[in-house]
């Protein structure tokens, strides 16, 4: 069974540019999550999809971040325009059930904003 | 302080020794999960322990959960150099739509 995959593995962009990160969850997992770790701090929750619907987006830092999951399969996270403080590692995770179940993480996308 | 705090922050041991890492949290939880992250790579799920469980084993891993003290421990027995990694605990908060709250992690170094 393929795990959670993320693309790209690393992205370097200039401040003010736009970047789109992609996540492909484990097949059959309706629940998809985005997390990020910035500047060596704790890994923090961004949002949670159940199929194509946003269940919880309480962790999204501001309106420069837009997450989508059209069709309930893969998800994208767009940062526009990127700021220096957005640098970090963005993780995607998926789980089969909505509660009390393991979340499986992808390898992450390292975003560097210069 | 943060939910899901681990201690120690760093741990250095010799191969064959046991490693114990602790995690404390503040709110009611559905479960607590432990993850490992090798340098620069993704998070690998190790074990999940539910709030009504007290102890769980998986291979060389032993996890305990004390909900009265809001704490958990991860024990790695007979450690190997390949166990060198950062270890994170993450709590799924009750009524929190199962988002995970992570601690800062423990960096474990196992020397041959």
Short mmCIF file of N, CA and C in Angstrom, two decimals, chain B residues 25-84:
data_model
loop_
_atom_site.label_atom_id
_atom_site.label_comp_id
_atom_site.label_asym_id
_atom_site.label_seq_id
_atom_site.Cartn_x
_atom_site.Cartn_y
_atom_site.Cartn_z
N UNK B 25 0.73 16.43 29.06
CA UNK B 25 -0.26 17.19 28.30
C UNK B 25 -1.24 17.81 29.28
N UNK B 26 -2.14 18.64 28.77
CA UNK B 26 -2.95 19.45 29.68
C UNK B 26 -4.46 19.16 29.63
N UNK B 27 -4.95 18.74 28.49
CA UNK B 27 -6.40 18.63 28.34
C UNK B 27 -6.83 17.17 28.24
N UNK B 28 -8.13 16.94 28.23
CA UNK B 28 -8.65 15.59 28.02
C UNK B 28 -8.35 15.14 26.60
N UNK B 29 -8.01 13.89 26.47
CA UNK B 29 -7.61 13.40 25.15
C UNK B 29 -8.39 12.15 24.76
N UNK B 30 -8.47 11.94 23.44
CA UNK B 30 -8.99 10.66 22.93
C UNK B 30 -7.89 9.62 22.91
N UNK B 31 -6.71 10.07 22.48
CA UNK B 31 -5.58 9.16 22.42
C UNK B 31 -4.28 9.97 22.40
N UNK B 32 -3.20 9.26 22.53
CA UNK B 32 -1.87 9.86 22.44
C UNK B 32 -1.07 9.00 21.48
N UNK B 33 -0.36 9.65 20.58
CA UNK B 33 0.39 8.93 19.56
C UNK B 33 1.86 9.32 19.65
N UNK B 34 2.71 8.36 19.38
CA UNK B 34 4.16 8.63 19.32
C UNK B 34 4.63 8.47 17.88
N UNK B 35 5.48 9.42 17.48
CA UNK B 35 6.04 9.42 16.13
C UNK B 35 7.55 9.52 16.22
N UNK B 36 8.20 9.03 15.18
CA UNK B 36 9.65 9.17 15.05
C UNK B 36 9.95 9.93 13.77
N UNK B 37 10.96 10.77 13.83
CA UNK B 37 11.40 11.48 12.65
C UNK B 37 12.91 11.34 12.54
N UNK B 38 13.33 10.65 11.49
CA UNK B 38 14.76 10.59 11.20
C UNK B 38 15.15 11.90 10.55
N UNK B 39 16.41 12.22 10.65
CA UNK B 39 16.90 13.53 10.24
C UNK B 39 16.41 13.91 8.85
N UNK B 40 15.65 15.00 8.78
CA UNK B 40 15.22 15.53 7.50
C UNK B 40 14.17 14.73 6.79
N UNK B 41 13.60 13.75 7.44
CA UNK B 41 12.62 12.91 6.76
C UNK B 41 11.24 13.06 7.40
N UNK B 42 10.29 12.27 6.94
CA UNK B 42 8.91 12.39 7.42
C UNK B 42 8.70 11.76 8.77
N UNK B 43 7.50 11.91 9.26
CA UNK B 43 7.11 11.36 10.56
C UNK B 43 6.63 9.93 10.37
N UNK B 44 7.17 9.05 11.16
CA UNK B 44 6.76 7.65 11.12
C UNK B 44 5.93 7.34 12.35
N UNK B 45 4.73 6.84 12.14
CA UNK B 45 3.85 6.52 13.25
C UNK B 45 4.38 5.28 13.98
N UNK B 46 4.52 5.40 15.30
CA UNK B 46 5.04 4.29 16.08
C UNK B 46 3.94 3.53 16.80
N UNK B 47 3.12 4.26 17.53
CA UNK B 47 2.14 3.58 18.37
C UNK B 47 1.06 4.58 18.79
N UNK B 48 -0.15 4.10 18.95
CA UNK B 48 -1.28 4.90 19.44
C UNK B 48 -1.80 4.22 20.69
N UNK B 49 -2.02 5.00 21.72
CA UNK B 49 -2.62 4.47 22.94
C UNK B 49 -3.86 5.30 23.25
N UNK B 50 -4.98 4.63 23.43
CA UNK B 50 -6.23 5.32 23.67
C UNK B 50 -6.39 5.68 25.14
N UNK B 51 -7.29 6.59 25.41
CA UNK B 51 -7.42 7.13 26.76
C UNK B 51 -7.86 6.08 27.78
N UNK B 52 -8.47 5.00 27.31
CA UNK B 52 -8.90 3.96 28.24
C UNK B 52 -7.87 2.82 28.36
N UNK B 53 -6.72 3.02 27.75
CA UNK B 53 -5.64 2.04 27.85
C UNK B 53 -4.55 2.56 28.77
N UNK B 54 -3.83 1.67 29.40
CA UNK B 54 -2.79 2.09 30.32
C UNK B 54 -1.40 1.73 29.81
N UNK B 55 -1.33 0.69 29.02
CA UNK B 55 -0.02 0.26 28.54
C UNK B 55 -0.20 -0.44 27.20
N UNK B 56 0.81 -0.25 26.33
CA UNK B 56 0.76 -0.90 25.04
C UNK B 56 2.17 -1.24 24.60
N UNK B 57 2.30 -2.36 23.90
CA UNK B 57 3.62 -2.80 23.45
C UNK B 57 3.61 -2.97 21.94
N UNK B 58 4.75 -2.69 21.35
CA UNK B 58 4.94 -2.97 19.94
C UNK B 58 6.42 -3.25 19.72
N UNK B 59 6.76 -4.51 19.56
CA UNK B 59 8.18 -4.87 19.40
C UNK B 59 9.00 -4.43 20.61
N UNK B 60 10.00 -3.59 20.36
CA UNK B 60 10.85 -3.09 21.45
C UNK B 60 10.29 -1.83 22.11
N UNK B 61 9.10 -1.43 21.70
CA UNK B 61 8.50 -0.22 22.24
C UNK B 61 7.46 -0.58 23.30
N UNK B 62 7.51 0.22 24.37
CA UNK B 62 6.48 0.09 25.40
C UNK B 62 6.00 1.49 25.74
N UNK B 63 4.70 1.69 25.65
CA UNK B 63 4.12 3.00 25.94
C UNK B 63 3.16 2.86 27.12
N UNK B 64 3.24 3.80 28.03
CA UNK B 64 2.29 3.85 29.13
C UNK B 64 1.54 5.18 29.07
N UNK B 65 0.35 5.17 29.63
CA UNK B 65 -0.47 6.37 29.68
C UNK B 65 -1.11 6.46 31.06
N UNK B 66 -0.92 7.60 31.69
CA UNK B 66 -1.54 7.86 32.99
C UNK B 66 -2.42 9.09 32.84
N UNK B 67 -3.70 8.88 32.65
CA UNK B 67 -4.59 10.02 32.41
C UNK B 67 -4.80 10.86 33.66
N UNK B 68 -4.61 10.28 34.82
CA UNK B 68 -4.77 11.07 36.05
C UNK B 68 -3.63 12.08 36.18
N UNK B 69 -2.46 11.72 35.70
CA UNK B 69 -1.32 12.63 35.74
C UNK B 69 -1.12 13.33 34.40
N UNK B 70 -1.95 12.99 33.44
CA UNK B 70 -1.82 13.56 32.10
C UNK B 70 -0.38 13.40 31.60
N UNK B 71 0.07 12.18 31.59
CA UNK B 71 1.43 11.92 31.14
C UNK B 71 1.53 10.56 30.47
N UNK B 72 2.56 10.44 29.63
CA UNK B 72 2.83 9.20 28.92
C UNK B 72 4.33 9.00 28.87
N UNK B 73 4.74 7.76 28.72
CA UNK B 73 6.17 7.49 28.53
C UNK B 73 6.34 6.50 27.40
N UNK B 74 7.45 6.67 26.70
CA UNK B 74 7.85 5.76 25.62
C UNK B 74 9.17 5.13 26.03
N UNK B 75 9.19 3.84 26.11
CA UNK B 75 10.40 3.09 26.43
C UNK B 75 10.85 2.31 25.21
N UNK B 76 12.10 2.52 24.82
CA UNK B 76 12.70 1.72 23.75
C UNK B 76 13.72 0.82 24.42
N UNK B 77 13.52 -0.46 24.32
CA UNK B 77 14.45 -1.39 24.96
C UNK B 77 15.53 -1.82 23.99
N UNK B 78 16.68 -2.18 24.55
CA UNK B 78 17.81 -2.68 23.75
C UNK B 78 18.04 -1.82 22.53
N UNK B 79 18.31 -0.55 22.75
CA UNK B 79 18.38 0.41 21.66
C UNK B 79 19.48 0.06 20.66
N UNK B 80 19.28 0.54 19.44
CA UNK B 80 20.22 0.33 18.34
C UNK B 80 20.58 1.67 17.75
N UNK B 81 21.69 1.72 17.05
CA UNK B 81 22.10 2.98 16.42
C UNK B 81 21.02 3.50 15.47
N UNK B 82 20.28 2.58 14.86
CA UNK B 82 19.21 2.96 13.93
C UNK B 82 18.04 3.64 14.62
N UNK B 83 17.99 3.58 15.95
CA UNK B 83 16.92 4.26 16.69
C UNK B 83 17.19 5.75 16.83
N UNK B 84 18.38 6.17 16.44
CA UNK B 84 18.72 7.60 16.51
C UNK B 84 17.74 8.40 15.66
#
